[in-house]
mmCIF file of N, CA and C in Angstrom:
data_model
loop_
_atom_site.group_PDB
_atom_site.id
_atom_site.type_symbol
_atom_site.label_atom_id
_atom_site.label_comp_id
_atom_site.label_asym_id
_atom_site.label_seq_id
_atom_site.Cartn_x
_atom_site.Cartn_y
_atom_site.Cartn_z
ATOM 1 N N MET X 233 96.982 79.528 134.926
ATOM 2 C CA MET X 233 97.082 80.814 134.249
ATOM 3 C C MET X 233 96.366 80.733 132.899
ATOM 4 N N TYR X 234 95.705 81.806 132.528
ATOM 5 C CA TYR X 234 94.943 81.874 131.292
ATOM 6 C C TYR X 234 95.866 81.891 130.081
ATOM 7 N N GLU X 235 95.573 81.064 129.089
ATOM 8 C CA GLU X 235 96.315 81.038 127.838
ATOM 9 C C GLU X 235 95.400 81.568 126.745
ATOM 10 N N GLN X 236 95.804 82.682 126.139
ATOM 11 C CA GLN X 236 95.001 83.297 125.082
ATOM 12 C C GLN X 236 94.907 82.345 123.890
ATOM 13 N N LYS X 237 93.680 82.113 123.413
ATOM 14 C CA LYS X 237 93.460 81.173 122.310
ATOM 15 C C LYS X 237 93.684 81.799 120.945
ATOM 16 N N THR X 238 93.219 83.018 120.770
ATOM 17 C CA THR X 238 93.310 83.657 119.459
ATOM 18 C C THR X 238 94.538 84.555 119.416
ATOM 19 N N LYS X 239 95.572 84.077 118.716
ATOM 20 C CA LYS X 239 96.831 84.801 118.609
ATOM 21 C C LYS X 239 97.144 85.065 117.143
ATOM 22 N N GLU X 240 97.936 86.096 116.919
ATOM 23 C CA GLU X 240 98.376 86.416 115.566
ATOM 24 C C GLU X 240 99.245 85.273 115.046
ATOM 25 N N THR X 241 99.045 84.907 113.782
ATOM 26 C CA THR X 241 99.815 83.827 113.167
ATOM 27 C C THR X 241 100.473 84.315 111.878
ATOM 28 N N ASP X 242 101.293 83.460 111.293
ATOM 29 C CA ASP X 242 101.927 83.773 110.010
ATOM 30 C C ASP X 242 101.189 83.127 108.838
ATOM 31 N N HIS X 243 99.999 82.588 109.088
ATOM 32 C CA HIS X 243 99.245 81.954 108.008
ATOM 33 C C HIS X 243 98.831 82.992 106.970
ATOM 34 N N SER X 244 98.660 82.563 105.754
ATOM 35 C CA SER X 244 98.312 83.451 104.649
ATOM 36 C C SER X 244 96.831 83.834 104.666
ATOM 37 N N VAL X 245 96.571 85.135 104.620
ATOM 38 C CA VAL X 245 95.198 85.639 104.564
ATOM 39 C C VAL X 245 94.542 85.200 103.253
ATOM 40 N N VAL X 246 95.258 85.314 102.153
ATOM 41 C CA VAL X 246 94.708 84.942 100.841
ATOM 42 C C VAL X 246 94.391 83.448 100.790
ATOM 43 N N GLU X 247 95.264 82.621 101.314
ATOM 44 C CA GLU X 247 94.990 81.174 101.342
ATOM 45 C C GLU X 247 93.742 80.882 102.173
ATOM 46 N N PHE X 248 93.584 81.587 103.285
ATOM 47 C CA PHE X 248 92.391 81.402 104.111
ATOM 48 C C PHE X 248 91.139 81.784 103.330
ATOM 49 N N ILE X 249 91.160 82.951 102.684
ATOM 50 C CA ILE X 249 89.990 83.400 101.919
ATOM 51 C C ILE X 249 89.685 82.427 100.782
ATOM 52 N N GLU X 250 90.700 81.910 100.150
ATOM 53 C CA GLU X 250 90.501 80.965 99.038
ATOM 54 C C GLU X 250 89.839 79.666 99.502
ATOM 55 N N GLN X 251 89.906 79.359 100.787
ATOM 56 C CA GLN X 251 89.275 78.147 101.320
ATOM 57 C C GLN X 251 87.808 78.351 101.691
ATOM 58 N N VAL X 252 87.310 79.587 101.592
ATOM 59 C CA VAL X 252 85.905 79.859 101.885
ATOM 60 C C VAL X 252 85.062 79.174 100.813
ATOM 61 N N ASP X 253 84.092 78.351 101.250
ATOM 62 C CA ASP X 253 83.293 77.543 100.325
ATOM 63 C C ASP X 253 82.464 78.358 99.346
ATOM 64 N N SER X 254 81.729 79.314 99.837
ATOM 65 C CA SER X 254 80.803 80.091 99.011
ATOM 66 C C SER X 254 81.556 81.111 98.148
ATOM 67 N N PRO X 255 81.380 81.055 96.825
ATOM 68 C CA PRO X 255 82.032 82.044 95.956
ATOM 69 C C PRO X 255 81.627 83.486 96.295
ATOM 70 N N LYS X 256 80.356 83.699 96.636
ATOM 71 C CA LYS X 256 79.886 85.044 96.976
ATOM 72 C C LYS X 256 80.526 85.518 98.287
ATOM 73 N N LYS X 257 80.612 84.629 99.273
ATOM 74 C CA LYS X 257 81.228 84.998 100.548
ATOM 75 C C LYS X 257 82.732 85.257 100.351
ATOM 76 N N ARG X 258 83.357 84.492 99.470
ATOM 77 C CA ARG X 258 84.776 84.695 99.151
ATOM 78 C C ARG X 258 84.965 86.072 98.505
ATOM 79 N N GLU X 259 84.076 86.434 97.586
ATOM 80 C CA GLU X 259 84.117 87.749 96.940
ATOM 81 C C GLU X 259 83.944 88.862 97.980
ATOM 82 N N ASP X 260 82.999 88.676 98.894
ATOM 83 C CA ASP X 260 82.790 89.654 99.965
ATOM 84 C C ASP X 260 84.018 89.755 100.870
ATOM 85 N N ALA X 261 84.670 88.643 101.133
ATOM 86 C CA ALA X 261 85.869 88.646 101.977
ATOM 87 C C ALA X 261 86.970 89.477 101.329
ATOM 88 N N TYR X 262 87.143 89.352 100.027
ATOM 89 C CA TYR X 262 88.153 90.157 99.335
ATOM 90 C C TYR X 262 87.773 91.639 99.354
ATOM 91 N N ARG X 263 86.495 91.938 99.234
ATOM 92 C CA ARG X 263 86.033 93.332 99.293
ATOM 93 C C ARG X 263 86.280 93.901 100.697
ATOM 94 N N LEU X 264 85.959 93.123 101.735
ATOM 95 C CA LEU X 264 86.213 93.566 103.105
ATOM 96 C C LEU X 264 87.703 93.736 103.363
ATOM 97 N N LEU X 265 88.515 92.834 102.846
ATOM 98 C CA LEU X 265 89.968 92.924 102.992
ATOM 99 C C LEU X 265 90.454 94.273 102.460
ATOM 100 N N GLU X 266 89.967 94.639 101.294
ATOM 101 C CA GLU X 266 90.341 95.911 100.681
ATOM 102 C C GLU X 266 89.880 97.097 101.542
ATOM 103 N N ILE X 267 88.642 97.070 101.986
ATOM 104 C CA ILE X 267 88.084 98.153 102.800
ATOM 105 C C ILE X 267 88.839 98.285 104.126
ATOM 106 N N PHE X 268 89.044 97.181 104.820
ATOM 107 C CA PHE X 268 89.707 97.220 106.134
ATOM 108 C C PHE X 268 91.162 97.673 106.009
ATOM 109 N N GLU X 269 91.893 97.176 105.012
ATOM 110 C CA GLU X 269 93.293 97.590 104.855
ATOM 111 C C GLU X 269 93.390 99.068 104.523
ATOM 112 N N GLU X 270 92.580 99.506 103.580
ATOM 113 C CA GLU X 270 92.610 100.906 103.147
ATOM 114 C C GLU X 270 92.214 101.843 104.288
ATOM 115 N N THR X 271 91.167 101.493 105.012
ATOM 116 C CA THR X 271 90.642 102.369 106.065
ATOM 117 C C THR X 271 91.507 102.350 107.320
ATOM 118 N N SER X 272 91.995 101.175 107.698
ATOM 119 C CA SER X 272 92.772 101.072 108.937
ATOM 120 C C SER X 272 94.228 101.496 108.763
ATOM 121 N N GLY X 273 94.758 101.317 107.550
ATOM 122 C CA GLY X 273 96.171 101.594 107.317
ATOM 123 C C GLY X 273 97.077 100.452 107.754
ATOM 124 N N PHE X 274 96.480 99.326 108.154
ATOM 125 C CA PHE X 274 97.251 98.162 108.601
ATOM 126 C C PHE X 274 97.103 97.017 107.607
ATOM 127 N N ALA X 275 98.169 96.264 107.449
ATOM 128 C CA ALA X 275 98.120 95.055 106.618
ATOM 129 C C ALA X 275 97.322 93.981 107.351
ATOM 130 N N ALA X 276 96.653 93.149 106.592
ATOM 131 C CA ALA X 276 95.866 92.051 107.161
ATOM 132 C C ALA X 276 96.778 90.962 107.698
ATOM 133 N N ARG X 277 96.389 90.411 108.840
ATOM 134 C CA ARG X 277 97.107 89.283 109.457
ATOM 135 C C ARG X 277 96.074 88.295 109.961
ATOM 136 N N MET X 278 96.411 87.025 109.936
ATOM 137 C CA MET X 278 95.519 86.004 110.497
ATOM 138 C C MET X 278 95.684 85.981 112.010
ATOM 139 N N TRP X 279 94.554 85.886 112.699
ATOM 140 C CA TRP X 279 94.495 85.728 114.154
ATOM 141 C C TRP X 279 93.768 84.421 114.396
ATOM 142 N N GLY X 280 94.482 83.451 114.935
ATOM 143 C CA GLY X 280 93.895 82.122 115.077
ATOM 144 C C GLY X 280 93.626 81.572 113.683
ATOM 145 N N PRO X 281 92.794 80.550 113.590
ATOM 146 C CA PRO X 281 92.566 79.914 112.293
ATOM 147 C C PRO X 281 91.566 80.627 111.390
ATOM 148 N N SER X 282 90.798 81.616 111.926
ATOM 149 C CA SER X 282 89.704 82.116 111.089
ATOM 150 C C SER X 282 89.388 83.608 111.191
ATOM 151 N N ILE X 283 90.204 84.401 111.884
ATOM 152 C CA ILE X 283 89.944 85.832 111.987
ATOM 153 C C ILE X 283 91.028 86.602 111.235
ATOM 154 N N ILE X 284 90.591 87.517 110.382
ATOM 155 C CA ILE X 284 91.513 88.393 109.664
ATOM 156 C C ILE X 284 91.527 89.708 110.435
ATOM 157 N N GLY X 285 92.681 90.039 111.019
ATOM 158 C CA GLY X 285 92.783 91.214 111.876
ATOM 159 C C GLY X 285 93.699 92.277 111.306
ATOM 160 N N PHE X 286 93.537 93.493 111.821
ATOM 161 C CA PHE X 286 94.283 94.653 111.322
ATOM 162 C C PHE X 286 94.835 95.431 112.493
ATOM 163 N N GLY X 287 96.172 95.588 112.542
ATOM 164 C CA GLY X 287 96.819 96.247 113.660
ATOM 165 C C GLY X 287 96.686 95.399 114.911
ATOM 166 N N SER X 288 97.248 95.877 116.016
ATOM 167 C CA SER X 288 97.095 95.145 117.271
ATOM 168 C C SER X 288 97.397 96.050 118.459
ATOM 169 N N TYR X 289 96.884 95.633 119.591
ATOM 170 C CA TYR X 289 97.120 96.333 120.848
ATOM 171 C C TYR X 289 97.161 95.293 121.960
ATOM 172 N N HIS X 290 97.734 95.700 123.081
ATOM 173 C CA HIS X 290 97.811 94.832 124.254
ATOM 174 C C HIS X 290 96.812 95.357 125.272
ATOM 175 N N TYR X 291 95.943 94.487 125.757
ATOM 176 C CA TYR X 291 94.968 94.907 126.771
ATOM 177 C C TYR X 291 95.304 94.252 128.101
ATOM 178 N N ARG X 292 94.941 94.955 129.162
ATOM 179 C CA ARG X 292 95.114 94.436 130.516
ATOM 180 C C ARG X 292 93.926 94.923 131.332
ATOM 181 N N TYR X 293 93.160 93.974 131.839
ATOM 182 C CA TYR X 293 91.986 94.314 132.636
ATOM 183 C C TYR X 293 92.355 94.399 134.112
ATOM 184 N N ALA X 294 91.496 95.034 134.890
ATOM 185 C CA ALA X 294 91.714 95.162 136.332
ATOM 186 C C ALA X 294 91.826 93.788 136.995
ATOM 187 N N SER X 295 91.185 92.784 136.405
ATOM 188 C CA SER X 295 91.223 91.426 136.949
ATOM 189 C C SER X 295 92.598 90.771 136.790
ATOM 190 N N GLY X 296 93.466 91.406 135.972
ATOM 191 C CA GLY X 296 94.771 90.824 135.700
ATOM 192 C C GLY X 296 94.823 90.091 134.365
ATOM 193 N N HIS X 297 93.665 89.814 133.795
ATOM 194 C CA HIS X 297 93.598 89.157 132.489
ATOM 195 C C HIS X 297 94.185 90.105 131.439
ATOM 196 N N GLU X 298 95.070 89.581 130.587
ATOM 197 C CA GLU X 298 95.670 90.411 129.547
ATOM 198 C C GLU X 298 95.967 89.591 128.307
ATOM 199 N N GLY X 299 96.185 90.285 127.212
ATOM 200 C CA GLY X 299 96.505 89.620 125.956
ATOM 201 C C GLY X 299 96.617 90.628 124.832
ATOM 202 N N ASP X 300 96.789 90.116 123.626
ATOM 203 C CA ASP X 300 96.877 90.949 122.439
ATOM 204 C C ASP X 300 95.662 90.678 121.567
ATOM 205 N N ALA X 301 95.235 91.691 120.824
ATOM 206 C CA ALA X 301 94.082 91.552 119.947
ATOM 207 C C ALA X 301 94.234 92.509 118.776
ATOM 208 N N PRO X 302 93.584 92.210 117.673
ATOM 209 C CA PRO X 302 93.599 93.170 116.557
ATOM 210 C C PRO X 302 92.690 94.362 116.885
ATOM 211 N N PHE X 303 93.002 95.508 116.324
ATOM 212 C CA PHE X 303 92.126 96.679 116.498
ATOM 213 C C PHE X 303 90.738 96.376 115.921
ATOM 214 N N VAL X 304 90.712 95.849 114.727
ATOM 215 C CA VAL X 304 89.474 95.505 114.026
ATOM 216 C C VAL X 304 89.733 94.247 113.211
ATOM 217 N N GLY X 305 88.671 93.605 112.767
ATOM 218 C CA GLY X 305 88.850 92.420 111.950
ATOM 219 C C GLY X 305 87.529 91.889 111.438
ATOM 220 N N PHE X 306 87.624 90.788 110.707
ATOM 221 C CA PHE X 306 86.419 90.120 110.223
ATOM 222 C C PHE X 306 86.715 88.653 109.986
ATOM 223 N N SER X 307 85.644 87.883 109.873
ATOM 224 C CA SER X 307 85.763 86.467 109.567
ATOM 225 C C SER X 307 84.577 86.039 108.716
ATOM 226 N N PRO X 308 84.847 85.520 107.519
ATOM 227 C CA PRO X 308 83.764 85.034 106.659
ATOM 228 C C PRO X 308 83.337 83.632 107.087
ATOM 229 N N ARG X 309 82.469 83.569 108.066
ATOM 230 C CA ARG X 309 82.024 82.282 108.599
ATOM 231 C C ARG X 309 80.901 81.714 107.738
ATOM 232 N N LYS X 310 80.593 80.434 107.946
ATOM 233 C CA LYS X 310 79.564 79.757 107.137
ATOM 234 C C LYS X 310 78.212 80.458 107.186
ATOM 235 N N ALA X 311 77.729 80.750 108.372
ATOM 236 C CA ALA X 311 76.396 81.334 108.518
ATOM 237 C C ALA X 311 76.388 82.818 108.143
ATOM 238 N N LYS X 312 77.259 83.584 108.746
ATOM 239 C CA LYS X 312 77.301 85.037 108.519
ATOM 240 C C LYS X 312 78.753 85.498 108.533
ATOM 241 N N ILE X 313 78.955 86.723 108.111
ATOM 242 C CA ILE X 313 80.277 87.343 108.200
ATOM 243 C C ILE X 313 80.328 88.086 109.523
ATOM 244 N N SER X 314 81.339 87.787 110.337
ATOM 245 C CA SER X 314 81.525 88.454 111.627
ATOM 246 C C SER X 314 82.477 89.630 111.443
ATOM 247 N N LEU X 315 82.082 90.786 111.921
ATOM 248 C CA LEU X 315 82.929 91.974 111.910
ATOM 249 C C LEU X 315 83.293 92.279 113.357
ATOM 250 N N TYR X 316 84.579 92.488 113.609
ATOM 251 C CA TYR X 316 85.048 92.704 114.980
ATOM 252 C C TYR X 316 85.473 94.153 115.170
ATOM 253 N N PHE X 317 84.848 94.798 116.162
ATOM 254 C CA PHE X 317 85.171 96.171 116.510
ATOM 255 C C PHE X 317 85.476 96.240 117.999
ATOM 256 N N ALA X 318 85.890 97.416 118.466
ATOM 257 C CA ALA X 318 86.252 97.603 119.870
ATOM 258 C C ALA X 318 85.066 97.363 120.789
ATOM 259 N N PRO X 319 85.219 96.466 121.765
ATOM 260 C CA PRO X 319 84.160 96.322 122.766
ATOM 261 C C PRO X 319 84.175 97.540 123.692
ATOM 262 N N GLY X 320 83.011 98.000 124.079
ATOM 263 C CA GLY X 320 82.928 99.104 125.027
ATOM 264 C C GLY X 320 82.816 100.481 124.417
ATOM 265 N N ASP X 321 82.873 100.597 123.091
ATOM 266 C CA ASP X 321 82.753 101.909 122.453
ATOM 267 C C ASP X 321 81.276 102.274 122.332
ATOM 268 N N ASP X 322 80.848 103.258 123.101
ATOM 269 C CA ASP X 322 79.446 103.673 123.121
ATOM 270 C C ASP X 322 78.973 104.250 121.790
ATOM 271 N N GLN X 323 79.870 104.815 121.011
ATOM 272 C CA GLN X 323 79.493 105.434 119.740
ATOM 273 C C GLN X 323 79.150 104.402 118.669
ATOM 274 N N ARG X 324 79.529 103.164 118.876
ATOM 275 C CA ARG X 324 79.245 102.118 117.891
ATOM 276 C C ARG X 324 77.749 101.980 117.653
ATOM 277 N N GLU X 325 76.964 101.986 118.720
ATOM 278 C CA GLU X 325 75.510 101.810 118.589
ATOM 279 C C GLU X 325 74.886 102.876 117.704
ATOM 280 N N GLU X 326 75.345 104.104 117.870
ATOM 281 C CA GLU X 326 74.821 105.199 117.052
ATOM 282 C C GLU X 326 75.136 104.975 115.573
ATOM 283 N N LEU X 327 76.341 104.588 115.273
ATOM 284 C CA LEU X 327 76.723 104.323 113.875
ATOM 285 C C LEU X 327 75.934 103.152 113.290
ATOM 286 N N LEU X 328 75.673 102.151 114.108
ATOM 287 C CA LEU X 328 74.964 100.968 113.609
ATOM 288 C C LEU X 328 73.524 101.260 113.197
ATOM 289 N N THR X 329 72.951 102.371 113.669
ATOM 290 C CA THR X 329 71.577 102.689 113.276
ATOM 291 C C THR X 329 71.477 102.971 111.777
ATOM 292 N N ASN X 330 72.580 103.376 111.153
ATOM 293 C CA ASN X 330 72.598 103.669 109.712
ATOM 294 C C ASN X 330 73.431 102.663 108.919
ATOM 295 N N PHE X 331 73.766 101.549 109.533
ATOM 296 C CA PHE X 331 74.696 100.585 108.936
ATOM 297 C C PHE X 331 74.052 99.704 107.871
ATOM 298 N N GLY X 332 72.799 99.391 108.033
ATOM 299 C CA GLY X 332 72.140 98.461 107.120
ATOM 300 C C GLY X 332 71.771 97.187 107.857
ATOM 301 N N LYS X 333 71.475 96.148 107.099
ATOM 302 C CA LYS X 333 71.000 94.883 107.670
ATOM 303 C C LYS X 333 72.133 94.171 108.430
ATOM 304 N N HIS X 334 71.927 93.992 109.741
ATOM 305 C CA HIS X 334 72.938 93.360 110.592
ATOM 306 C C HIS X 334 72.293 92.918 111.904
ATOM 307 N N THR X 335 73.049 92.125 112.651
ATOM 308 C CA THR X 335 72.747 91.852 114.048
ATOM 309 C C THR X 335 74.032 92.135 114.811
ATOM 310 N N ALA X 336 73.913 92.390 116.110
ATOM 311 C CA ALA X 336 75.106 92.755 116.875
ATOM 312 C C ALA X 336 75.173 92.027 118.199
ATOM 313 N N GLY X 337 76.395 91.692 118.597
ATOM 314 C CA GLY X 337 76.680 91.127 119.901
ATOM 315 C C GLY X 337 77.568 92.104 120.650
ATOM 316 N N LYS X 338 78.226 91.660 121.703
ATOM 317 C CA LYS X 338 79.060 92.545 122.520
ATOM 318 C C LYS X 338 80.225 93.143 121.720
ATOM 319 N N GLY X 339 80.960 92.303 121.037
ATOM 320 C CA GLY X 339 82.108 92.791 120.274
ATOM 321 C C GLY X 339 81.983 92.573 118.783
ATOM 322 N N CYS X 340 80.961 91.848 118.365
ATOM 323 C CA CYS X 340 80.816 91.485 116.955
ATOM 324 C C CYS X 340 79.569 92.099 116.340
ATOM 325 N N VAL X 341 79.668 92.334 115.052
ATOM 326 C CA VAL X 341 78.527 92.711 114.242
ATOM 327 C C VAL X 341 78.459 91.667 113.138
ATOM 328 N N TYR X 342 77.277 91.139 112.892
ATOM 329 C CA TYR X 342 77.112 90.060 111.925
ATOM 330 C C TYR X 342 76.330 90.563 110.717
ATOM 331 N N ILE X 343 76.853 90.251 109.524
ATOM 332 C CA ILE X 343 76.165 90.610 108.289
ATOM 333 C C ILE X 343 76.082 89.377 107.393
ATOM 334 N N ASN X 344 75.119 89.385 106.478
ATOM 335 C CA ASN X 344 75.020 88.301 105.497
ATOM 336 C C ASN X 344 75.929 88.554 104.313
ATOM 337 N N LYS X 345 75.928 89.814 103.844
ATOM 338 C CA LYS X 345 76.758 90.165 102.692
ATOM 339 C C LYS X 345 77.047 91.665 102.694
ATOM 340 N N VAL X 346 78.107 92.051 101.995
ATOM 341 C CA VAL X 346 78.524 93.448 101.947
ATOM 342 C C VAL X 346 77.442 94.319 101.302
ATOM 343 N N ALA X 347 76.703 93.780 100.350
ATOM 344 C CA ALA X 347 75.644 94.540 99.681
ATOM 345 C C ALA X 347 74.551 94.992 100.648
ATOM 346 N N ASP X 348 74.451 94.361 101.820
ATOM 347 C CA ASP X 348 73.421 94.710 102.812
ATOM 348 C C ASP X 348 73.777 95.923 103.666
ATOM 349 N N ILE X 349 75.027 96.382 103.581
ATOM 350 C CA ILE X 349 75.481 97.433 104.494
ATOM 351 C C ILE X 349 75.931 98.687 103.758
ATOM 352 N N ASP X 350 76.042 99.774 104.509
ATOM 353 C CA ASP X 350 76.575 101.026 103.994
ATOM 354 C C ASP X 350 78.089 101.005 104.238
ATOM 355 N N VAL X 351 78.862 100.929 103.163
ATOM 356 C CA VAL X 351 80.321 100.816 103.268
ATOM 357 C C VAL X 351 80.934 102.053 103.930
ATOM 358 N N GLU X 352 80.340 103.221 103.711
ATOM 359 C CA GLU X 352 80.869 104.432 104.355
ATOM 360 C C GLU X 352 80.717 104.351 105.877
ATOM 361 N N VAL X 353 79.615 103.786 106.345
ATOM 362 C CA VAL X 353 79.426 103.595 107.786
ATOM 363 C C VAL X 353 80.424 102.552 108.299
ATOM 364 N N LEU X 354 80.675 101.511 107.520
ATOM 365 C CA LEU X 354 81.691 100.513 107.896
ATOM 366 C C LEU X 354 83.043 101.195 108.094
ATOM 367 N N LYS X 355 83.416 102.077 107.197
ATOM 368 C CA LYS X 355 84.692 102.795 107.316
ATOM 369 C C LYS X 355 84.721 103.640 108.590
ATOM 370 N N GLN X 356 83.593 104.270 108.918
ATOM 371 C CA GLN X 356 83.515 105.049 110.161
ATOM 372 C C GLN X 356 83.673 104.136 111.376
ATOM 373 N N LEU X 357 83.041 102.973 111.334
ATOM 374 C CA LEU X 357 83.159 102.010 112.438
ATOM 375 C C LEU X 357 84.607 101.566 112.626
ATOM 376 N N ILE X 358 85.300 101.330 111.539
ATOM 377 C CA ILE X 358 86.709 100.917 111.594
ATOM 378 C C ILE X 358 87.545 102.032 112.224
ATOM 379 N N ARG X 359 87.401 103.254 111.714
ATOM 380 C CA ARG X 359 88.194 104.385 112.233
ATOM 381 C C ARG X 359 87.886 104.661 113.705
ATOM 382 N N LYS X 360 86.603 104.652 114.072
ATOM 383 C CA LYS X 360 86.201 104.914 115.470
ATOM 384 C C LYS X 360 86.734 103.839 116.405
ATOM 385 N N SER X 361 86.675 102.590 115.979
ATOM 386 C CA SER X 361 87.152 101.487 116.805
ATOM 387 C C SER X 361 88.647 101.631 117.097
ATOM 388 N N ILE X 362 89.419 101.908 116.062
ATOM 389 C CA ILE X 362 90.868 102.066 116.237
ATOM 390 C C ILE X 362 91.168 103.252 117.150
ATOM 391 N N ALA X 363 90.500 104.380 116.924
ATOM 392 C CA ALA X 363 90.718 105.569 117.758
ATOM 393 C C ALA X 363 90.343 105.287 119.214
ATOM 394 N N PHE X 364 89.226 104.595 119.418
ATOM 395 C CA PHE X 364 88.777 104.258 120.777
ATOM 396 C C PHE X 364 89.820 103.392 121.485
ATOM 397 N N LEU X 365 90.335 102.377 120.798
ATOM 398 C CA LEU X 365 91.311 101.475 121.427
ATOM 399 C C LEU X 365 92.643 102.169 121.677
ATOM 400 N N LYS X 366 93.062 103.027 120.774
ATOM 401 C CA LYS X 366 94.310 103.769 120.989
ATOM 402 C C LYS X 366 94.177 104.707 122.184
ATOM 403 N N LYS X 367 92.989 105.277 122.366
ATOM 404 C CA LYS X 367 92.749 106.168 123.508
ATOM 405 C C LYS X 367 92.629 105.362 124.807
ATOM 406 N N THR X 368 91.958 104.211 124.741
ATOM 407 C CA THR X 368 91.745 103.389 125.918
ATOM 408 C C THR X 368 93.034 102.712 126.395
ATOM 409 N N TYR X 369 93.875 102.306 125.449
ATOM 410 C CA TYR X 369 95.144 101.612 125.768
ATOM 411 C C TYR X 369 96.316 102.363 125.137
ATOM 412 N N PRO X 370 96.564 103.638 125.535
ATOM 413 C CA PRO X 370 97.563 104.454 124.838
ATOM 414 C C PRO X 370 98.982 103.909 124.895
ATOM 415 N N ASP X 371 99.338 103.207 125.945
ATOM 416 C CA ASP X 371 100.704 102.678 126.064
ATOM 417 C C ASP X 371 100.786 101.224 125.628
ATOM 418 N N GLN X 372 99.705 100.702 125.086
ATOM 419 C CA GLN X 372 99.659 99.270 124.819
ATOM 420 C C GLN X 372 99.569 98.945 123.320
ATOM 421 N N VAL X 373 99.724 99.948 122.459
ATOM 422 C CA VAL X 373 99.659 99.676 121.026
ATOM 423 C C VAL X 373 100.923 98.936 120.621
ATOM 424 N N VAL X 374 100.730 97.772 119.998
ATOM 425 C CA VAL X 374 101.858 96.919 119.625
ATOM 426 C C VAL X 374 102.413 97.344 118.287
#
């Protein structure tokens, strides 16, 4: 049986951010923390050892695979800052055209620094992601 690796923990978000090596990346992490909390309306929680997540929902796929995940989140990694949004939201691509300097994967958007992006578009991405997940998993919001 599949064991979900990334789970919500009781570790301190501030302690995690304080361990970020780069002072500039640490500053950006605090700025993102403020933006994500204010925009999402959820308090920050650690998910696994390195993801700061906001809110949560329970997903269940047709394959039977299921688990819990944050609605949105970020991680100040060494190379880039990873931003986590809802996978499968078609509107994300449209918003990303005005987002600023970034690269994107299936569920992640990668940025070098907050100064490279449009913060108002980030707020839209956060709100759209949460709305999409609440609509997609209406009975699964934790």
